[in-house]
Amino acid sequence: MTTSNDEKWIDKKISRRDMLKLTGVGVAGVAVGASGFGGVMKAMGYNIFEPVADSTTAKHKVDFYGKHQTGIITPVQTNIYFASLDVLVTSQKELQQLFQQWTPLMVRLMNGEQMVEMTTNTRVPPGDTGEAKGLDAAHLSLTIGAGPSLFDKLGMQHVKPAELKDLPHFPKDQLQQEWTGGDLCIQACADDPQVAFHAVRNLVRAASGKVAIKWSQAGFNAFPAEGGTPRNLFAFKDGTVNPAITDEQDLHKTVWVDKGWLKNGSYLIARKIQMHLETWDRTSLKDQEATFGRYRDSGAPLGKENEFDDFDIEAKDDKGDYIIPDTSHVHLARKSDARMLRRSYSYASGVLSNTGAHDAGLLFISFQKDPAQFIAVQNSLGRMDKMNEYITHRGSAVFACFPGVQKGSYVGEALFNAL
Amino acid sequence: MTTSNDEKWIDKKISRRDMLKLTGVGVAGVAVGASGFGGVMKAMGYNIFEPVADSTTAKHKVDFYGKHQTGIITPVQTNIYFASLDVLVTSQKELQQLFQQWTPLMVRLMNGEQMVEMTTNTRVPPGDTGEAKGLDAAHLSLTIGAGPSLFDKLGMQHVKPAELKDLPHFPKDQLQQEWTGGDLCIQACADDPQVAFHAVRNLVRAASGKVAIKWSQAGFNAFPAEGGTPRNLFAFKDGTVNPAITDEQDLHKTVWVDKGWLKNGSYLIARKIQMHLETWDRTSLKDQEATFGRYRDSGAPLGKENEFDDFDIEAKDDKGDYIIPDTSHVHLARKSDARMLRRSYSYASGVLSNTGAHDAGLLFISFQKDPAQFIAVQNSLGRMDKMNEYITHRGSAVFACFPGVQKGSYVGEALFNAL
């Protein structure tokens, strides 16, 4: 250690004190005003507010700018880190500033770049937590959404879409507060778990004192080497009936909001669904298939040959029984006549300490034009769904995901323009 | 549903009852005796005890058979699913049968094959839980170890190696029972999280009634596109001073046991280390680097240029201060003069519900010829280690990992021969 005593004191002061506390406090003798992390970072020699462009050279990169946010019709990645946030800001202005601050950082993250140009000053905390150094962009997508509680907290009820409200209680719900709700969400998906986690960690860090994580969940998808639909932990293919991400017409009917400030945005519904793997694994293949209404191996609807074969839930066999049982997931879901874009990830988080059973399941995520679509399906599944025997819904949240960002604009600008 | 009432009854009976309860009970009219899962599976039309060979055609395959178990000097994969198990068997014979049962299943899993040839009988639970269908072997490695408690439980104290005992309490330990100890371990590592989880799930399922998961932990490593040492969640390169996995002489000195029934095996130490990311992220780069004794960016020891440069912890600067501070992790670890093979994985398991802080850290795993090597390092780190401010050890376990398996033999045979 070759630092002088003065330098040591500065080191200590910066390293030990909460970034939150630093807000508005002189750092290394520089007054930073009330501009929060940005100001502190600037005082420390970082420059974070330059406008940032999509990289044209980065490897495995998803473009940030566009009509829609990424992470909705972006091809599904292998990993997710999903964070539901409480806001600590108390004014619309501060929220706006937060989104303005996040926007260039999101571009940088998706470019696979460090959050900030590194300063050569080692006496301050690094501007980027650094664990993604040397990794490429890994198809990182970032999706920001606003929950119903955000509008109530910040006096924005008059611009809260009528569709944006907490989901109704469904018959078999056993929701836990620790996995439910949230003022904001960050959905980070990437082909590397460390890249996804790094993005959430750094956006939350940059918003220190403005947001706090309420709950978060990591998840994964495993893609067959030959391509095709990934299997969930019940070994069934998940996402077969999704609208094609290239079918603009269908997406406009199913996914994209077409009015108000949320136009070209979408509603995200997240459900943490525990899957009782031990019970499932004691169930006959026949019963498993009758539960889904599909064959496990091929993913074809019962009575059909191939995964994507069309099917008629009313079709009956010689004996007058439904070929796709009327208690099956597929039968009941189709019966609702509602569709959505599912983009779910499995999780395996160890064992439940009380039973020793796997703490595993599905972080179900769907995007829809209107949460009513999800509600219709869930109501149709209701108490009838044979799947209920094998799963328990533990968490739930709904977010209005902003439209995409044009260069020069920022995440959520349409909302603030509507205020 | 076209099944007769009889068939429905059979479905129900098999699907609802615990596999454990089925042991010794006639299934579908076949008496299965006391051979457990194997017998039940056979009665159901599965054949699981044929000897299995390493595949010569599987993609991304690690060979099962060899002098050492896999997952020790196997190149580190991107994902781990680590399970610590309690044994429920009460005799050495049953334990031996379990290992005999597991061996061909492990080969099949590592071949990227289903656990069993699928029967066409859909009235029984599938022999493989199926979520890895369509995925390749993903470099799956499987490492089985025995904890000290196993020998006490099953009257095998006379063959328990003197080195195999619970680790001593270290000054800063805050171990929780729910992450500590275990009679057996399965370390499953693969380049796909679903392949690793599938392996543990199916081995545990095949041993239903014989083992129960005590604790388990998923983890990940992110490899730089250009190659090189992966970074942990503090953004420092982790594993730089490992012995080269090709240096047989060094491995024999450091990793492989050379006596008794554990010859060519190794001791695995697992530590669940919580990393206080928020505190770390408020620390200056200089302090972070003084904590590790290395530069974050390059991984070089302080005062050196490159990651793998040799260093002298006694070297001092002009002012007489240690160049690598004597409170740094590197300084103290090197001072112990003990080495080991580290094979750790990061974890990010959401947030701690009491504080909202990241529940993240390192599943530290090391292999050594003698746990004394780890103990020496840990004692040297002791209360001095500057890292203590940023980490808390929450879990701990030690396992004697059996030597490798020759074709025709089974995991742990040397132990049973020694009884």
CSV table of N, CA, C and O in Angstrom, one decimal, chain A residues 91-164:
chain,number,residue,atom,x,y,z
A,91,SER,N,-41.3,10.9,-6.5
A,91,SER,CA,-41.9,11.8,-7.5
A,91,SER,C,-41.8,11.3,-8.9
A,91,SER,O,-40.9,10.5,-9.2
A,92,GLN,N,-42.7,11.7,-9.8
A,92,GLN,CA,-42.7,11.4,-11.2
A,92,GLN,C,-41.4,11.8,-11.8
A,92,GLN,O,-40.8,11.1,-12.7
A,93,LYS,N,-40.9,13.0,-11.4
A,93,LYS,CA,-39.7,13.5,-12.0
A,93,LYS,C,-38.5,12.6,-11.7
A,93,LYS,O,-37.7,12.3,-12.6
A,94,GLU,N,-38.5,12.1,-10.5
A,94,GLU,CA,-37.3,11.2,-10.2
A,94,GLU,C,-37.4,9.9,-11.0
A,94,GLU,O,-36.4,9.4,-11.4
A,95,LEU,N,-38.7,9.5,-11.1
A,95,LEU,CA,-38.8,8.2,-11.9
A,95,LEU,C,-38.4,8.4,-13.4
A,95,LEU,O,-37.7,7.6,-13.9
A,96,GLN,N,-38.8,9.6,-13.9
A,96,GLN,CA,-38.4,9.9,-15.3
A,96,GLN,C,-36.8,10.0,-15.4
A,96,GLN,O,-36.3,9.4,-16.3
A,97,GLN,N,-36.2,10.6,-14.4
A,97,GLN,CA,-34.8,10.7,-14.4
A,97,GLN,C,-34.1,9.3,-14.3
A,97,GLN,O,-33.1,9.0,-14.9
A,98,LEU,N,-34.8,8.4,-13.6
A,98,LEU,CA,-34.3,7.1,-13.5
A,98,LEU,C,-34.3,6.4,-14.8
A,98,LEU,O,-33.3,5.8,-15.3
A,99,PHE,N,-35.4,6.5,-15.5
A,99,PHE,CA,-35.5,5.9,-16.9
A,99,PHE,C,-34.5,6.6,-17.8
A,99,PHE,O,-33.9,5.9,-18.7
A,100,GLN,N,-34.3,7.9,-17.7
A,100,GLN,CA,-33.3,8.5,-18.6
A,100,GLN,C,-31.9,8.1,-18.3
A,100,GLN,O,-31.1,7.9,-19.2
A,101,GLN,N,-31.7,7.8,-17.0
A,101,GLN,CA,-30.4,7.3,-16.6
A,101,GLN,C,-30.2,5.9,-17.1
A,101,GLN,O,-29.1,5.5,-17.6
A,102,TRP,N,-31.2,5.1,-17.0
A,102,TRP,CA,-31.1,3.6,-17.3
A,102,TRP,C,-30.9,3.4,-18.8
A,102,TRP,O,-30.2,2.5,-19.3
A,103,THR,N,-31.5,4.3,-19.6
A,103,THR,CA,-31.5,4.0,-21.1
A,103,THR,C,-30.1,3.8,-21.7
A,103,THR,O,-29.9,2.8,-22.3
A,104,PRO,N,-29.2,4.8,-21.6
A,104,PRO,CA,-27.9,4.6,-22.2
A,104,PRO,C,-27.2,3.4,-21.5
A,104,PRO,O,-26.4,2.7,-22.2
A,105,LEU,N,-27.4,3.1,-20.3
A,105,LEU,CA,-26.8,2.0,-19.6
A,105,LEU,C,-27.3,0.7,-20.2
A,105,LEU,O,-26.5,-0.3,-20.4
A,106,MET,N,-28.6,0.6,-20.5
A,106,MET,CA,-29.2,-0.6,-21.1
A,106,MET,C,-28.5,-0.8,-22.5
A,106,MET,O,-28.2,-2.0,-22.8
A,107,VAL,N,-28.4,0.3,-23.3
A,107,VAL,CA,-27.7,0.1,-24.6
A,107,VAL,C,-26.3,-0.5,-24.4
A,107,VAL,O,-25.9,-1.4,-25.1
A,108,ARG,N,-25.6,0.1,-23.5
A,108,ARG,CA,-24.2,-0.4,-23.3
A,108,ARG,C,-24.2,-1.9,-22.9
A,108,ARG,O,-23.4,-2.7,-23.4
A,109,LEU,N,-25.1,-2.2,-21.9
A,109,LEU,CA,-25.1,-3.6,-21.5
A,109,LEU,C,-25.4,-4.5,-22.6
A,109,LEU,O,-24.8,-5.6,-22.8
A,110,MET,N,-26.4,-4.1,-23.5
A,110,MET,CA,-26.8,-5.0,-24.6
A,110,MET,C,-25.7,-5.0,-25.7
A,110,MET,O,-25.7,-5.9,-26.5
A,111,ASN,N,-24.9,-4.0,-25.7
A,111,ASN,CA,-23.7,-4.0,-26.6
A,111,ASN,C,-22.6,-4.9,-26.1
A,111,ASN,O,-21.6,-5.0,-26.8
A,112,GLY,N,-22.8,-5.4,-24.9
A,112,GLY,CA,-21.7,-6.2,-24.3
A,112,GLY,C,-20.6,-5.3,-23.8
A,112,GLY,O,-19.5,-5.8,-23.6
A,113,GLU,N,-20.9,-4.0,-23.6
A,113,GLU,CA,-19.8,-3.1,-23.1
A,113,GLU,C,-19.9,-3.0,-21.6
A,113,GLU,O,-20.9,-3.4,-20.9
A,114,GLN,N,-18.9,-2.4,-21.0
A,114,GLN,CA,-18.9,-2.1,-19.6
A,114,GLN,C,-20.0,-1.0,-19.4
A,114,GLN,O,-20.2,-0.2,-20.3
A,115,MET,N,-20.5,-0.9,-18.2
A,115,MET,CA,-21.5,0.2,-17.9
A,115,MET,C,-21.0,1.6,-18.2
A,115,MET,O,-21.8,2.4,-18.6
A,116,VAL,N,-19.8,1.8,-17.8
A,116,VAL,CA,-19.2,3.1,-18.0
A,116,VAL,C,-17.7,2.9,-18.5
A,116,VAL,O,-17.2,1.9,-18.3
A,117,GLU,N,-17.2,3.9,-19.2
A,117,GLU,CA,-15.8,3.9,-19.5
A,117,GLU,C,-15.0,3.9,-18.1
A,117,GLU,O,-15.3,4.7,-17.3
A,118,MET,N,-14.1,3.0,-18.0
A,118,MET,CA,-13.5,2.9,-16.7
A,118,MET,C,-12.6,4.1,-16.5
A,118,MET,O,-11.9,4.6,-17.4
A,119,THR,N,-12.6,4.6,-15.3
A,119,THR,CA,-11.7,5.7,-14.9
A,119,THR,C,-10.4,5.0,-14.5
A,119,THR,O,-10.4,3.9,-14.1
A,120,THR,N,-9.4,5.8,-14.5
A,120,THR,CA,-8.1,5.3,-14.0
A,120,THR,C,-7.9,5.5,-12.5
A,120,THR,O,-7.0,5.1,-11.9
A,121,ASN,N,-9.0,6.1,-12.0
A,121,ASN,CA,-8.9,6.4,-10.5
A,121,ASN,C,-9.4,5.2,-9.8
A,121,ASN,O,-10.5,4.8,-9.8
A,122,THR,N,-8.4,4.5,-9.1
A,122,THR,CA,-8.8,3.3,-8.4
A,122,THR,C,-9.3,3.6,-7.0
A,122,THR,O,-9.6,2.7,-6.2
A,123,ARG,N,-9.4,4.9,-6.6
A,123,ARG,CA,-9.8,5.2,-5.3
A,123,ARG,C,-11.3,5.3,-5.2
A,123,ARG,O,-11.9,5.7,-4.1
A,124,VAL,N,-12.0,5.0,-6.2
A,124,VAL,CA,-13.5,5.0,-6.2
A,124,VAL,C,-14.0,3.6,-6.6
A,124,VAL,O,-13.2,2.8,-7.2
A,125,PRO,N,-15.2,3.2,-6.2
A,125,PRO,CA,-15.7,1.9,-6.6
A,125,PRO,C,-15.8,1.8,-8.2
A,125,PRO,O,-16.1,2.8,-8.8
A,126,PRO,N,-15.5,0.7,-8.7
A,126,PRO,CA,-15.6,0.5,-10.2
A,126,PRO,C,-17.0,0.9,-10.7
A,126,PRO,O,-17.9,0.6,-10.0
A,127,GLY,N,-17.0,1.5,-11.9
A,127,GLY,CA,-18.3,1.9,-12.4
A,127,GLY,C,-19.1,0.7,-12.9
A,127,GLY,O,-20.3,0.8,-13.1
A,128,ASP,N,-18.4,-0.4,-13.1
A,128,ASP,CA,-19.1,-1.6,-13.5
A,128,ASP,C,-18.7,-2.7,-12.6
A,128,ASP,O,-17.5,-2.8,-12.3
A,129,THR,N,-19.6,-3.6,-12.2
A,129,THR,CA,-19.2,-4.6,-11.2
A,129,THR,C,-18.3,-5.6,-11.8
A,129,THR,O,-17.7,-6.4,-11.1
A,130,GLY,N,-18.2,-5.7,-13.1
A,130,GLY,CA,-17.1,-6.4,-13.8
A,130,GLY,C,-17.2,-7.8,-14.1
A,130,GLY,O,-16.3,-8.4,-14.8
A,131,GLU,N,-18.2,-8.5,-13.6
A,131,GLU,CA,-18.2,-10.0,-13.8
A,131,GLU,C,-18.5,-10.4,-15.2
A,131,GLU,O,-18.3,-11.6,-15.5
A,132,ALA,N,-18.9,-9.4,-16.0
A,132,ALA,CA,-19.2,-9.8,-17.4
A,132,ALA,C,-18.0,-9.4,-18.3
A,132,ALA,O,-18.1,-9.6,-19.6
A,133,LYS,N,-17.0,-8.9,-17.7
A,133,LYS,CA,-15.8,-8.5,-18.5
A,133,LYS,C,-15.3,-9.8,-19.3
A,133,LYS,O,-15.1,-10.8,-18.6
A,134,GLY,N,-15.0,-9.6,-20.6
A,134,GLY,CA,-14.5,-10.7,-21.4
A,134,GLY,C,-15.6,-11.6,-22.0
A,134,GLY,O,-15.4,-12.4,-22.8
A,135,LEU,N,-16.9,-11.4,-21.4
A,135,LEU,CA,-18.0,-12.1,-22.0
A,135,LEU,C,-18.6,-11.3,-23.2
A,135,LEU,O,-18.4,-10.1,-23.1
A,136,ASP,N,-19.2,-11.9,-24.1
A,136,ASP,CA,-19.8,-11.1,-25.2
A,136,ASP,C,-21.2,-10.7,-24.8
A,136,ASP,O,-21.7,-11.0,-23.7
A,137,ALA,N,-22.0,-10.1,-25.7
A,137,ALA,CA,-23.3,-9.6,-25.4
A,137,ALA,C,-24.3,-10.8,-25.1
A,137,ALA,O,-25.3,-10.6,-24.4
A,138,ALA,N,-24.0,-12.0,-25.6
A,138,ALA,CA,-24.8,-13.2,-25.2
A,138,ALA,C,-26.3,-13.0,-25.5
A,138,ALA,O,-27.1,-13.5,-24.8
A,139,HIS,N,-26.6,-12.2,-26.5
A,139,HIS,CA,-28.0,-11.9,-26.9
A,139,HIS,C,-28.8,-11.4,-25.7
A,139,HIS,O,-30.0,-11.7,-25.6
A,140,LEU,N,-28.2,-10.6,-24.9
A,140,LEU,CA,-28.9,-10.0,-23.8
A,140,LEU,C,-30.0,-9.1,-24.3
A,140,LEU,O,-29.9,-8.3,-25.2
A,141,SER,N,-31.2,-9.4,-23.7
A,141,SER,CA,-32.4,-8.5,-23.9
A,141,SER,C,-32.8,-7.9,-22.6
A,141,SER,O,-32.6,-8.6,-21.6
A,142,LEU,N,-33.3,-6.7,-22.6
A,142,LEU,CA,-33.8,-6.1,-21.3
A,142,LEU,C,-35.2,-5.5,-21.6
A,142,LEU,O,-35.4,-4.8,-22.5
A,143,THR,N,-36.0,-5.9,-20.7
A,143,THR,CA,-37.4,-5.5,-20.8
A,143,THR,C,-37.9,-4.8,-19.5
A,143,THR,O,-37.8,-5.4,-18.4
A,144,ILE,N,-38.3,-3.6,-19.6
A,144,ILE,CA,-38.7,-2.8,-18.4
A,144,ILE,C,-40.3,-2.7,-18.4
A,144,ILE,O,-40.8,-2.3,-19.4
A,145,GLY,N,-40.9,-3.0,-17.3
A,145,GLY,CA,-42.3,-2.8,-17.2
A,145,GLY,C,-42.7,-2.1,-15.9
A,145,GLY,O,-41.9,-2.0,-14.9
A,146,ALA,N,-43.9,-1.6,-15.9
A,146,ALA,CA,-44.5,-0.9,-14.7
A,146,ALA,C,-45.7,-1.6,-14.2
A,146,ALA,O,-46.6,-2.0,-14.9
A,147,GLY,N,-45.6,-1.9,-12.9
A,147,GLY,CA,-46.7,-2.6,-12.2
A,147,GLY,C,-47.8,-1.6,-11.8
A,147,GLY,O,-47.6,-0.4,-11.7
A,148,PRO,N,-49.0,-2.1,-11.5
A,148,PRO,CA,-50.1,-1.3,-11.1
A,148,PRO,C,-49.8,-0.4,-9.9
A,148,PRO,O,-50.2,0.8,-9.8
A,149,SER,N,-49.0,-0.9,-8.9
A,149,SER,CA,-48.7,-0.2,-7.7
A,149,SER,C,-47.9,1.1,-8.0
A,149,SER,O,-47.9,2.1,-7.2
A,150,LEU,N,-47.1,1.1,-9.1
A,150,LEU,CA,-46.3,2.2,-9.4
A,150,LEU,C,-47.1,3.5,-9.6
A,150,LEU,O,-46.8,4.6,-9.1
A,151,PHE,N,-48.3,3.3,-10.3
A,151,PHE,CA,-49.1,4.4,-10.6
A,151,PHE,C,-49.8,5.0,-9.4
A,151,PHE,O,-50.0,6.2,-9.2
A,152,ASP,N,-50.1,4.1,-8.4
A,152,ASP,CA,-50.7,4.5,-7.2
A,152,ASP,C,-49.7,5.3,-6.3
A,152,ASP,O,-50.0,6.3,-5.8
A,153,LYS,N,-48.5,4.7,-6.3
A,153,LYS,CA,-47.5,5.3,-5.4
A,153,LYS,C,-47.1,6.7,-5.9
A,153,LYS,O,-46.8,7.6,-5.0
A,154,LEU,N,-47.1,7.0,-7.2
A,154,LEU,CA,-46.5,8.2,-7.7
A,154,LEU,C,-47.6,9.2,-8.2
A,154,LEU,O,-47.3,10.1,-9.0
A,155,GLY,N,-48.8,8.9,-7.8
A,155,GLY,CA,-49.9,9.9,-8.2
A,155,GLY,C,-50.1,9.9,-9.7
A,155,GLY,O,-50.4,10.9,-10.3
A,156,MET,N,-50.1,8.7,-10.3
A,156,MET,CA,-50.2,8.6,-11.8
A,156,MET,C,-51.5,7.8,-12.2
A,156,MET,O,-51.5,7.3,-13.3
A,157,GLN,N,-52.4,7.7,-11.3
A,157,GLN,CA,-53.6,6.9,-11.5
A,157,GLN,C,-54.3,7.3,-12.8
A,157,GLN,O,-54.9,6.5,-13.5
A,158,HIS,N,-54.3,8.6,-13.1
A,158,HIS,CA,-55.0,9.1,-14.3
A,158,HIS,C,-54.4,8.5,-15.6
A,158,HIS,O,-55.1,8.6,-16.6
A,159,VAL,N,-53.2,8.1,-15.6
A,159,VAL,CA,-52.7,7.5,-16.8
A,159,VAL,C,-52.5,6.0,-16.7
A,159,VAL,O,-51.9,5.3,-17.6
A,160,LYS,N,-53.0,5.4,-15.6
A,160,LYS,CA,-52.9,4.0,-15.5
A,160,LYS,C,-53.9,3.3,-16.4
A,160,LYS,O,-55.1,3.5,-16.3
A,161,PRO,N,-53.5,2.4,-17.3
A,161,PRO,CA,-54.4,1.8,-18.2
A,161,PRO,C,-55.4,0.9,-17.4
A,161,PRO,O,-55.0,0.3,-16.4
A,162,ALA,N,-56.6,0.9,-17.8
A,162,ALA,CA,-57.7,0.2,-17.1
A,162,ALA,C,-57.3,-1.3,-17.0
A,162,ALA,O,-57.7,-2.0,-16.1
A,163,GLU,N,-56.6,-1.8,-18.0
A,163,GLU,CA,-56.2,-3.2,-18.0
A,163,GLU,C,-55.2,-3.6,-17.0
A,163,GLU,O,-55.0,-4.8,-16.7
A,164,LEU,N,-54.4,-2.6,-16.5
A,164,LEU,CA,-53.3,-2.8,-15.6
A,164,LEU,C,-53.8,-2.9,-14.1
A,164,LEU,O,-53.9,-1.9,-13.5
